[in-house]
Short mmCIF file of C-alpha atoms and ligand atoms in Angstrom, two decimals:
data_model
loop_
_atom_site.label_atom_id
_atom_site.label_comp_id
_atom_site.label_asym_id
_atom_site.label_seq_id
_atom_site.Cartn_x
_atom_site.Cartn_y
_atom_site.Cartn_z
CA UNK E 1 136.67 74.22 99.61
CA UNK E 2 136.11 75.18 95.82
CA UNK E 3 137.69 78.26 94.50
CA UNK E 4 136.64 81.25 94.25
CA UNK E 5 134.60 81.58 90.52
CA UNK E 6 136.64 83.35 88.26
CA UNK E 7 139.56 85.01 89.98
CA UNK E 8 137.12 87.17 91.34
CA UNK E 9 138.64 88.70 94.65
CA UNK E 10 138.21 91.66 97.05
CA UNK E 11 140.10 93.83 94.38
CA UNK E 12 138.26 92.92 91.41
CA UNK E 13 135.29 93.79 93.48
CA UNK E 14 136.91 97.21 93.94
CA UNK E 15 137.29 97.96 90.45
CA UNK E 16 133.93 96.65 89.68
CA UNK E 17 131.82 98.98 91.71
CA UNK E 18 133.72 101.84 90.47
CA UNK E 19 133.31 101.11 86.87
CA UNK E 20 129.54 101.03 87.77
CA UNK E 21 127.58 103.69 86.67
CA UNK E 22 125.09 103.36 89.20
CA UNK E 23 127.41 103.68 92.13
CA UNK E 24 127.24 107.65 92.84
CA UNK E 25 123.43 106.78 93.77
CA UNK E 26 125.10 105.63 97.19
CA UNK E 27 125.94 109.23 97.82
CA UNK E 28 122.35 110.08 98.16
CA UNK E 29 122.46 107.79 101.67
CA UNK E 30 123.54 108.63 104.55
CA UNK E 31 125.28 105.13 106.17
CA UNK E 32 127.76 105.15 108.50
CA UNK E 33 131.65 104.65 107.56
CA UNK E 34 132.72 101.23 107.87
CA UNK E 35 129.60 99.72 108.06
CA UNK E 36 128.53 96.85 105.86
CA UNK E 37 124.81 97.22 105.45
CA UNK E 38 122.72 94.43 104.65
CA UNK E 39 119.57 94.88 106.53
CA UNK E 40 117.59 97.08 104.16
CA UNK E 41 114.50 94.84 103.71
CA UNK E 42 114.36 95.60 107.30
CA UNK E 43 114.98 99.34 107.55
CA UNK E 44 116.53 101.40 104.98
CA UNK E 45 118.97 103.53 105.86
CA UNK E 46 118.95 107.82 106.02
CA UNK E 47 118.05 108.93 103.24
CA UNK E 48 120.64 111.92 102.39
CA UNK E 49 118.04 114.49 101.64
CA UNK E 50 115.64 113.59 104.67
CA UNK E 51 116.96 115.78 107.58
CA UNK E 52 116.87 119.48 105.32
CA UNK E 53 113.15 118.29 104.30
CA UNK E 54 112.32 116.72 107.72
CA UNK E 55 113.51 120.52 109.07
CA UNK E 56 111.77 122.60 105.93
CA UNK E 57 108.44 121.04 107.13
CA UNK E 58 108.76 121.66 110.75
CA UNK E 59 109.73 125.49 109.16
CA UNK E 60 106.29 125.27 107.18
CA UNK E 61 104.38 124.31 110.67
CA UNK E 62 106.36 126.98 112.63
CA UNK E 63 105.54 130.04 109.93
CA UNK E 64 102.36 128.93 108.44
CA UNK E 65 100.05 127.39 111.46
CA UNK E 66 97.21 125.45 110.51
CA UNK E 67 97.43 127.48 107.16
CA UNK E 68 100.37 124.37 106.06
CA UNK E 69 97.38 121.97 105.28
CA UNK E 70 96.43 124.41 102.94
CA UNK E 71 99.19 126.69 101.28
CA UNK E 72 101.65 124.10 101.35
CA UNK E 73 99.95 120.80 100.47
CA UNK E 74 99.93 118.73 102.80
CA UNK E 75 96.76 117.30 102.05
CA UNK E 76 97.52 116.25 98.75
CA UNK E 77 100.66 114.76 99.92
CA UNK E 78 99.38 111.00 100.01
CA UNK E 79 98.01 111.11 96.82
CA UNK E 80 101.42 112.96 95.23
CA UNK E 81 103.61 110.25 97.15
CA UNK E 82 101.95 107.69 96.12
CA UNK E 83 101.97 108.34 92.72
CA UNK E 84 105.48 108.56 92.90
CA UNK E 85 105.63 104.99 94.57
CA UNK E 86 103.12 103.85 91.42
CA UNK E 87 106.04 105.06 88.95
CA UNK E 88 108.33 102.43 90.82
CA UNK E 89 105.80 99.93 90.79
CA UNK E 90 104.58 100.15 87.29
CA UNK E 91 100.96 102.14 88.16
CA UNK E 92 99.96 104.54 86.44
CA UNK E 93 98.55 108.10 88.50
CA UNK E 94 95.79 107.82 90.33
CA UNK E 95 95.82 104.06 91.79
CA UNK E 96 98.01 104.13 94.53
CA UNK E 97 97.60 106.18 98.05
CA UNK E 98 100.19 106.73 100.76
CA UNK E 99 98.24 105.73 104.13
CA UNK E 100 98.04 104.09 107.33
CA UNK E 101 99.97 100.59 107.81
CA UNK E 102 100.65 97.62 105.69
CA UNK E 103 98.60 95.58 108.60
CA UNK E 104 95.56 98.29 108.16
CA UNK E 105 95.71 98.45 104.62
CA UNK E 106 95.55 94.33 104.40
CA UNK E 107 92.18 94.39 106.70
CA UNK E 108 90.59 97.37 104.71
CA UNK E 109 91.42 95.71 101.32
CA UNK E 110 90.57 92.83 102.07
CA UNK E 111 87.39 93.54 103.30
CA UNK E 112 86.81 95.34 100.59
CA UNK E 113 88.00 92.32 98.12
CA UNK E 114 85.31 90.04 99.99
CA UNK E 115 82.67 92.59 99.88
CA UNK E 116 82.89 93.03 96.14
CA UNK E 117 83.32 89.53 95.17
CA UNK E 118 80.28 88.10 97.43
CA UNK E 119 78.80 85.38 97.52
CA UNK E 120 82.58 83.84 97.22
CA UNK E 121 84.21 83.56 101.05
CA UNK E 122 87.43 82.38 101.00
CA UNK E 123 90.54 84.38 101.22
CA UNK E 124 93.43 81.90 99.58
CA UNK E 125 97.08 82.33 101.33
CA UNK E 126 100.23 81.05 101.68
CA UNK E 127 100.90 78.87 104.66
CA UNK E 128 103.73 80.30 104.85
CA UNK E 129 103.33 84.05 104.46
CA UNK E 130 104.56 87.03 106.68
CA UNK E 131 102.61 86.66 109.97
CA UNK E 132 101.00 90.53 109.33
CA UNK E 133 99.03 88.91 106.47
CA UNK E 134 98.19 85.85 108.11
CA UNK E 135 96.62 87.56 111.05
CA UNK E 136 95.27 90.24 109.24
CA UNK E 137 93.15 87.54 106.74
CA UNK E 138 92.47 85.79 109.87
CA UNK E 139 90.62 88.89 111.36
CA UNK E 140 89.11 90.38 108.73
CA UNK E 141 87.57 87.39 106.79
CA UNK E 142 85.33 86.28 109.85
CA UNK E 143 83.55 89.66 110.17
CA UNK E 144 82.01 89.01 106.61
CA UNK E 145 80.97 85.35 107.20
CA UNK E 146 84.04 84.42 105.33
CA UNK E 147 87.30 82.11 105.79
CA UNK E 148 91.12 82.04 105.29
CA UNK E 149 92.01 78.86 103.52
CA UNK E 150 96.15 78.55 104.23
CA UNK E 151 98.01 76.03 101.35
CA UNK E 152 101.63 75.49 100.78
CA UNK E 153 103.02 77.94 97.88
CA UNK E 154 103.08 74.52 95.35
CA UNK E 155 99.53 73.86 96.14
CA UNK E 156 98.51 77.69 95.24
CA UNK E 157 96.84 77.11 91.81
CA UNK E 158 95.09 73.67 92.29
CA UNK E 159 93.28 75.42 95.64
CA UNK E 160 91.92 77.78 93.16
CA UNK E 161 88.61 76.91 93.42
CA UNK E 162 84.75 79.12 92.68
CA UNK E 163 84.81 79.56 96.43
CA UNK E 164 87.73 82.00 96.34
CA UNK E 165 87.04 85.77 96.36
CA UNK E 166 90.82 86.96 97.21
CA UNK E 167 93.92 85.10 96.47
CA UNK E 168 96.23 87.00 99.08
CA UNK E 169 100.26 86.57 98.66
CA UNK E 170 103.19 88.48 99.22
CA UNK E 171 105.37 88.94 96.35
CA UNK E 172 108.66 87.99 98.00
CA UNK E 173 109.15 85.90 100.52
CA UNK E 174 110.46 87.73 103.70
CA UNK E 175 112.54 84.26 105.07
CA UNK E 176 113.74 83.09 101.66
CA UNK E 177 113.88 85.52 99.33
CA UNK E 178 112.17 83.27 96.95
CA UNK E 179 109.86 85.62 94.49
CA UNK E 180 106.23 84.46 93.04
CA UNK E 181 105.37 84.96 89.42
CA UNK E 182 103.23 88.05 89.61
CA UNK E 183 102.09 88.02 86.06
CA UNK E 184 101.52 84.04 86.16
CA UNK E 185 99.64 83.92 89.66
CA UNK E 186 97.58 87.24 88.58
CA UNK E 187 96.67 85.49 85.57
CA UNK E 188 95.52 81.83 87.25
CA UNK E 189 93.46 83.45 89.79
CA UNK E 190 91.47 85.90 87.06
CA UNK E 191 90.73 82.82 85.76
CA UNK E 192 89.45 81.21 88.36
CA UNK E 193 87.27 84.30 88.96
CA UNK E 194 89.16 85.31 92.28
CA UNK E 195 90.91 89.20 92.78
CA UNK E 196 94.50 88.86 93.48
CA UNK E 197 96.04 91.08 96.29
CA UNK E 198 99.37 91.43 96.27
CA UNK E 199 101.99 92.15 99.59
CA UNK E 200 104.95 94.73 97.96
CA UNK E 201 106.76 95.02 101.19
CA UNK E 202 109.87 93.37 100.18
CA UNK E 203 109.75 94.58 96.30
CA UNK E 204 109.13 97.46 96.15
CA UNK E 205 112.29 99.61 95.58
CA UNK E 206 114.53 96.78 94.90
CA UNK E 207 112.44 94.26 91.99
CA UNK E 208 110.94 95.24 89.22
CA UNK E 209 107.21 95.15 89.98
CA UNK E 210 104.57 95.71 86.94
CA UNK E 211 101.11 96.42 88.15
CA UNK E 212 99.29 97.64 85.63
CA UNK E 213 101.09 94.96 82.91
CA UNK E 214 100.41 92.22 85.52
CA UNK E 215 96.43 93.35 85.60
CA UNK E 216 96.99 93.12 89.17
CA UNK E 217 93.41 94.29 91.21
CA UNK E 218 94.60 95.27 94.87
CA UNK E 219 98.80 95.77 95.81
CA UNK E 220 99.90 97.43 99.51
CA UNK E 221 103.18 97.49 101.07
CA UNK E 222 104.87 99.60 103.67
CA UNK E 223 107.88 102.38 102.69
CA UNK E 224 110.37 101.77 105.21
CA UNK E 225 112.30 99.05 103.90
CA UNK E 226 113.27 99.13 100.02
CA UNK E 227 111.95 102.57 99.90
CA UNK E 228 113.81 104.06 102.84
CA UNK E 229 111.53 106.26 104.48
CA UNK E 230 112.51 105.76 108.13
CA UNK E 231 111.14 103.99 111.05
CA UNK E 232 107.04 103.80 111.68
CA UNK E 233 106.62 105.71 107.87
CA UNK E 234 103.51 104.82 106.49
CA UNK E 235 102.28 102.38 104.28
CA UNK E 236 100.85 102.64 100.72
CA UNK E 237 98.02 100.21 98.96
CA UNK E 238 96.87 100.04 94.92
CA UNK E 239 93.50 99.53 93.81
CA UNK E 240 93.49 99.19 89.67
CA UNK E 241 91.46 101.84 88.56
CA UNK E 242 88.87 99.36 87.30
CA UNK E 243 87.67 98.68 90.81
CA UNK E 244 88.03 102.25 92.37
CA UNK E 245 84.31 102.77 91.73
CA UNK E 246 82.59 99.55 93.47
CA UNK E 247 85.79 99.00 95.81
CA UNK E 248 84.53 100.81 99.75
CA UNK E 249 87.11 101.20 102.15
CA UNK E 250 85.59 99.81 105.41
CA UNK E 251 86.89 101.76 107.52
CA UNK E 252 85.00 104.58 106.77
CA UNK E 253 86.91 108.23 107.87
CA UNK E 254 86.53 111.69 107.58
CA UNK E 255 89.57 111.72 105.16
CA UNK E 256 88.11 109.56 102.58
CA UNK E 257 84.82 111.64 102.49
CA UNK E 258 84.02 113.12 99.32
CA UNK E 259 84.19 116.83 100.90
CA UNK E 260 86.24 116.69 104.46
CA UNK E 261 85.60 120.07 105.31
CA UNK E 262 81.78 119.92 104.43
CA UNK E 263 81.47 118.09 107.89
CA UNK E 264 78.79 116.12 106.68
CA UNK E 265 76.64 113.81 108.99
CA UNK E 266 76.30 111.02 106.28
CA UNK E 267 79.16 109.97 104.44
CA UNK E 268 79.86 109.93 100.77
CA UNK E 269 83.05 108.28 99.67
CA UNK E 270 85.33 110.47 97.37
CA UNK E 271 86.19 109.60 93.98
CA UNK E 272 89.11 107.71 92.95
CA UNK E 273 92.06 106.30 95.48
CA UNK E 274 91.77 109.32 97.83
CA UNK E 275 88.65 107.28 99.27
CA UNK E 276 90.99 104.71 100.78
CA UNK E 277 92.37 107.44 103.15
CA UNK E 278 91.32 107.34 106.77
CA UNK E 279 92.02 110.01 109.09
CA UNK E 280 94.86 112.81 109.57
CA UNK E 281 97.80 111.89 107.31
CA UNK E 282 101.61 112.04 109.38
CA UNK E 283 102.63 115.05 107.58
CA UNK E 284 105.98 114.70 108.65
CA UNK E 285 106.47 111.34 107.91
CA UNK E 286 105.40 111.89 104.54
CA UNK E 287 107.79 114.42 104.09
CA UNK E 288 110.83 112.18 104.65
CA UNK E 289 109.53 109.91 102.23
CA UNK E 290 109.25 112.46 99.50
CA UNK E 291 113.10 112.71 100.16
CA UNK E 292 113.60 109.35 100.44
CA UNK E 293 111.64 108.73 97.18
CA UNK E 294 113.78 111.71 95.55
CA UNK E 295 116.82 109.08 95.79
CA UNK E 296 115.06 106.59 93.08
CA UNK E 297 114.99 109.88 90.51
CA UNK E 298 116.42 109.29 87.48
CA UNK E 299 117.09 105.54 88.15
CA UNK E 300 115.87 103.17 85.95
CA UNK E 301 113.95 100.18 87.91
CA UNK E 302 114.81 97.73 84.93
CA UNK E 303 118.39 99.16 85.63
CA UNK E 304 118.02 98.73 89.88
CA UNK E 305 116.96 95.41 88.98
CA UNK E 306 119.58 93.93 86.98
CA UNK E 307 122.45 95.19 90.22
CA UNK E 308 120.15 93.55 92.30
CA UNK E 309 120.13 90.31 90.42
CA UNK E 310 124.19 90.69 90.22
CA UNK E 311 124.89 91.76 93.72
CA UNK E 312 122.76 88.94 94.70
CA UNK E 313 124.32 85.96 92.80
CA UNK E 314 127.86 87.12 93.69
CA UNK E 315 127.06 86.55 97.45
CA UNK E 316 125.33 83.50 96.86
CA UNK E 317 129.00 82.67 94.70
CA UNK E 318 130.93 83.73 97.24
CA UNK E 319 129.32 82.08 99.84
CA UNK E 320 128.84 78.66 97.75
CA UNK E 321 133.04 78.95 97.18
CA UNK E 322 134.30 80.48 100.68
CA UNK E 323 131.59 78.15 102.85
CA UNK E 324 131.11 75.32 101.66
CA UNK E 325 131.74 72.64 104.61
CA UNK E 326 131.02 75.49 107.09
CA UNK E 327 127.28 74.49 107.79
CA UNK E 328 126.25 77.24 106.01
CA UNK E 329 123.53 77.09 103.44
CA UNK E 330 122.10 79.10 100.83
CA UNK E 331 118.25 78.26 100.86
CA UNK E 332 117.07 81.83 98.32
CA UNK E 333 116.56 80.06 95.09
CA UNK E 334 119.40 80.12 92.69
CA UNK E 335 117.42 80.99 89.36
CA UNK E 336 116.89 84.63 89.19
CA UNK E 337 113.43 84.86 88.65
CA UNK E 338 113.07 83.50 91.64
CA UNK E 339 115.05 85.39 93.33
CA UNK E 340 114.07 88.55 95.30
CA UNK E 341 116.80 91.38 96.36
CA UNK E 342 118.17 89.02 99.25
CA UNK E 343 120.18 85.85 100.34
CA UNK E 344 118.92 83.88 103.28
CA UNK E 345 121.56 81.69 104.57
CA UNK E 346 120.66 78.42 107.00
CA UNK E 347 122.64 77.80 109.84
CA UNK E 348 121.99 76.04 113.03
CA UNK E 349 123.61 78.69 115.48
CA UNK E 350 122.06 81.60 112.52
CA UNK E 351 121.38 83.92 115.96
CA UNK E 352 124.51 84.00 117.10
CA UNK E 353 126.32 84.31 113.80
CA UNK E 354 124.14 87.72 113.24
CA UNK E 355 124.98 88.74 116.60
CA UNK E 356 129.07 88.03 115.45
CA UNK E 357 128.41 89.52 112.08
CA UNK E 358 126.97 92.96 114.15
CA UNK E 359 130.04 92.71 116.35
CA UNK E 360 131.79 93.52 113.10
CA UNK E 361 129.79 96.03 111.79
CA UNK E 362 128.30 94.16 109.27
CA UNK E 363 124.82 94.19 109.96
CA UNK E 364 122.22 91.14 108.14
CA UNK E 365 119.55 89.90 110.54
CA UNK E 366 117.86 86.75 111.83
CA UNK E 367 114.37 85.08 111.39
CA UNK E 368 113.52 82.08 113.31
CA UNK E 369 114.72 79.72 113.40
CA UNK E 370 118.15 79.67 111.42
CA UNK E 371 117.62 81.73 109.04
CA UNK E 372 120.44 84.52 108.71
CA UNK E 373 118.98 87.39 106.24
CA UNK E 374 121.32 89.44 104.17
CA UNK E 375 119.16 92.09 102.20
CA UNK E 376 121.13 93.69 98.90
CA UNK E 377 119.91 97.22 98.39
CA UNK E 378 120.96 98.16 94.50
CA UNK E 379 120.81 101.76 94.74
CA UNK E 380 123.75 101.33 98.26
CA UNK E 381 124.89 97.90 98.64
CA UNK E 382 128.46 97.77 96.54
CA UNK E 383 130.21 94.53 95.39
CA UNK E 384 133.18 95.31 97.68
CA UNK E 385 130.52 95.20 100.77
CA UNK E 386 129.43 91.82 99.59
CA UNK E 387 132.82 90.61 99.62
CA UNK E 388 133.42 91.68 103.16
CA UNK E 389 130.49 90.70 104.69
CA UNK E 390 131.35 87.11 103.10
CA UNK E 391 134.56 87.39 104.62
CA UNK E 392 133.27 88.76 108.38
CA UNK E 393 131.23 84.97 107.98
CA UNK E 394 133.74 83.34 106.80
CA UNK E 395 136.16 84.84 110.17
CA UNK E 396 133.32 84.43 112.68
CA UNK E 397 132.62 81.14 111.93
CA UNK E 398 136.25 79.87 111.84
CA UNK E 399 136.93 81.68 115.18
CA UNK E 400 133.78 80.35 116.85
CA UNK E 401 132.74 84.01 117.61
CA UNK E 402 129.21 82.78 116.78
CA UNK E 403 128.91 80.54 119.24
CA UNK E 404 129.71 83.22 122.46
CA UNK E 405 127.58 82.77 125.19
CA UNK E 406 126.46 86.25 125.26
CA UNK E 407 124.17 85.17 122.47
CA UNK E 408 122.89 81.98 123.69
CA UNK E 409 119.33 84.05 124.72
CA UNK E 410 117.42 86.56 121.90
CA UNK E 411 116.59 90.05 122.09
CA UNK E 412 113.01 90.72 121.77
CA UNK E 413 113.46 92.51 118.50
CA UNK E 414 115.37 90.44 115.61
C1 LIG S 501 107.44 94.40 106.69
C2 LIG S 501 106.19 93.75 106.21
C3 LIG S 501 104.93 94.25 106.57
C4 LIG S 501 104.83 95.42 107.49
O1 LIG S 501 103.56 95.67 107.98
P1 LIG S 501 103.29 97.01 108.79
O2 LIG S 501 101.88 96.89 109.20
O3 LIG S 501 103.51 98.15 107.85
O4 LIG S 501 104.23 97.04 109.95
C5 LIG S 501 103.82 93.64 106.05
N1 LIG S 501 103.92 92.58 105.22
C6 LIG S 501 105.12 92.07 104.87
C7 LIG S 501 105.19 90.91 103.94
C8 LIG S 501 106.28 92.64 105.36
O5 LIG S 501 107.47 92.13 105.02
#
């Protein structure tokens, strides 16, 4: 077993995180005492401010009526939200919209994508992408006559061919962590005459993501992991204001008319982003992710980046020194930008040691097959957690609590 890099230990850790000057952001989360968190790609936790908001709105529906949509704007919500989401993402107003799913947004933009770039009819992918995006290519490229073509992530550029019209990735890589080069990929498929559309889900919030810079066409991700705005929030998508003109959502709503309220029989698409909306947006939903957004203000991305990067390399330290012999491997790339705002670790019983690691309150998740996820959060996750939760493996593997029977068979949801 090697040491432990640079004397660091559970103290130093300690006085680390309180010399940090982004620390007090933890305060504006609500996470249970004792708990190690580490499953923040997966659900964030309570945002502090979200209950008193989540309780002014139902207040605004209980006084005003139906009068909320318009005296306290409601309807403008998705567009003010997701403005707020294009500060963290490097958009500037006007190109981002808070609506519907990730899953929905991926079949309307992509449609879209294929529409626009006609008579090219392939959507590119990752064979290995997030299973939402696979399906969702697989669905939507058919109804235009087109067809997904799936390559391993080294074989990305050379597939590049004049028959692409979208080149559809997700940014990082929900089983390893491993990040693409935006800027780089962006760039290779302009040139090979393709639009790029780009999966945020695990970036937003926690990496540094540069839209605009990165001439990136179409972006959509959903708000509940990174972001923190609670279970079944919605989604948001980008479309670069270059495109907003000749770019039709195809799934045409009342919402996305030019005048709602006009109750037109033939539809007109509204200007700019708000044309991507579909129906009624979840007004209370939105409303805990205007608190939950409220918890990036005043935070520096650039800054939220840099603790990522460090919380992230002192777990894959810790677990390189404390592990090493213990089956345990760390498969998130080592370089950090590579490297998204998690470690996966590979283990053959990975199941059961999440199952140990819940036991103990320190809570990482699993992704078939052996892949044990531990997401780092910068504006919550402290070094001191890090420590323990490399600790916690480092007990529950030596005791063999891993390998209890109770977790020989999986729950449905991992
Ligand atoms: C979590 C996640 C989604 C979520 O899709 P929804 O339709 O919003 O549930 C999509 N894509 C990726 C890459 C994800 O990690």
């Amino acid at each position: 077993v090697s040491e432990v890099p640079d004397g660091i230990d559970r103290n130093s850790c300690l006085a680390a995180d309180m010399a940090d000057s982004l620390r007090p952001l933890r305060d504006r989360f609500s996470i249970p005492e004792g708990t190690v968190y580490l499953d923040g790609n997966s659900l964030g936790p309570l945002p502090a401010g979200a209950p008193a908001r989540a309780d002014s709105l139902l207040g605004e529906w209980r006084d005003r009526l139906v009068r909320g949509w318009r005296d306290r704007g409601w309807m403008d919500l998705p567009l003010r939200l997701g403005d707020r989401i294009g500060s963290l993402t490097g958009a500037a107003p006007g190109q981002v919209v808070v609506c519907d799913s990730t899953t929905i947004n991926l079949h309307k933009l992509l449609l879209g994508a294929l529409r626009l770039a006609a008579p090219r009819h392939v959507v590119l992918t990752e064979a290995g992408n997030f299973h939402t995006d696979l399906y969702a290519a697989s669905g939507a490229a058919p109804l235009l006559g087109a067809e997904v073509r799936r390559v391993a992530r080294e074989n990305l550029a050379e597939a590049l061919d004049d028959s692409v019209a979208v080149l559809l990735l997700t940014h990082v890589d929900f089983r390893t962590g491993e990040m693409h080069d935006m800027e780089a990929l962006t760039r290779q498929a302009h040139a090979a005459g393709a639009l790029v559309l780009w999966d945020l889900s695990h970036s937003a919030g926690a990496v540094a993501v540069e839209l605009d810079e990165c001439a990136v066409d179409l972006a959509t991700g959903c708000t509940y992991k990174y972001l923190n705005a609670g279970p079944g929030a919605p989604a948001y998508l980008y479309v670069a204001r270059r495109h907003q003109e000749r770019l039709d959502s195809p799934l045409r709503g009342w919402l996305g008319h030019a005048d709602p309220f006009a109750f037109a029989a033939e539809y007109r698409a509204a200007e700019g982003i708000r044309r991507h909306l579909t129906g009624t947006p979840p007004i209370l939903q939105l409303a805990v992710l205007d608190a939950a957004l409220d918890a990036f203000d005043g935070v520096d991305v650039q800054a939220l980046r840099a603790r990522s990067l460090e919380l992230t390399a002192l777990l894959v330290d810790l677990v390189d020194a404390r592990l090493a012999g213990s089956g345990v491997e760390v498969v998130t790339p080592r370089s950090p930008e590579r490297r998204g705002s998690q470690v996966s670790l590979r283990h053959a019983q990975a199941y059961g040691l999440v199952q140990a690691l819940s036991a103990r309150d320190v809570v990482g998740d699993f992704r078939d097959p052996d892949i044990c996820r531990l997401g780092v959060a910068p504006l919550y996750t402290s070094r001191v957690e890090v420590w323990d939760a490399v600790e916690a493996i480092t007990i529950v593997l030596e005791a063999g609590e891993h390998l209890d029977p109770e977790y020989a068979t999986r729950a449905a949801v991992t």
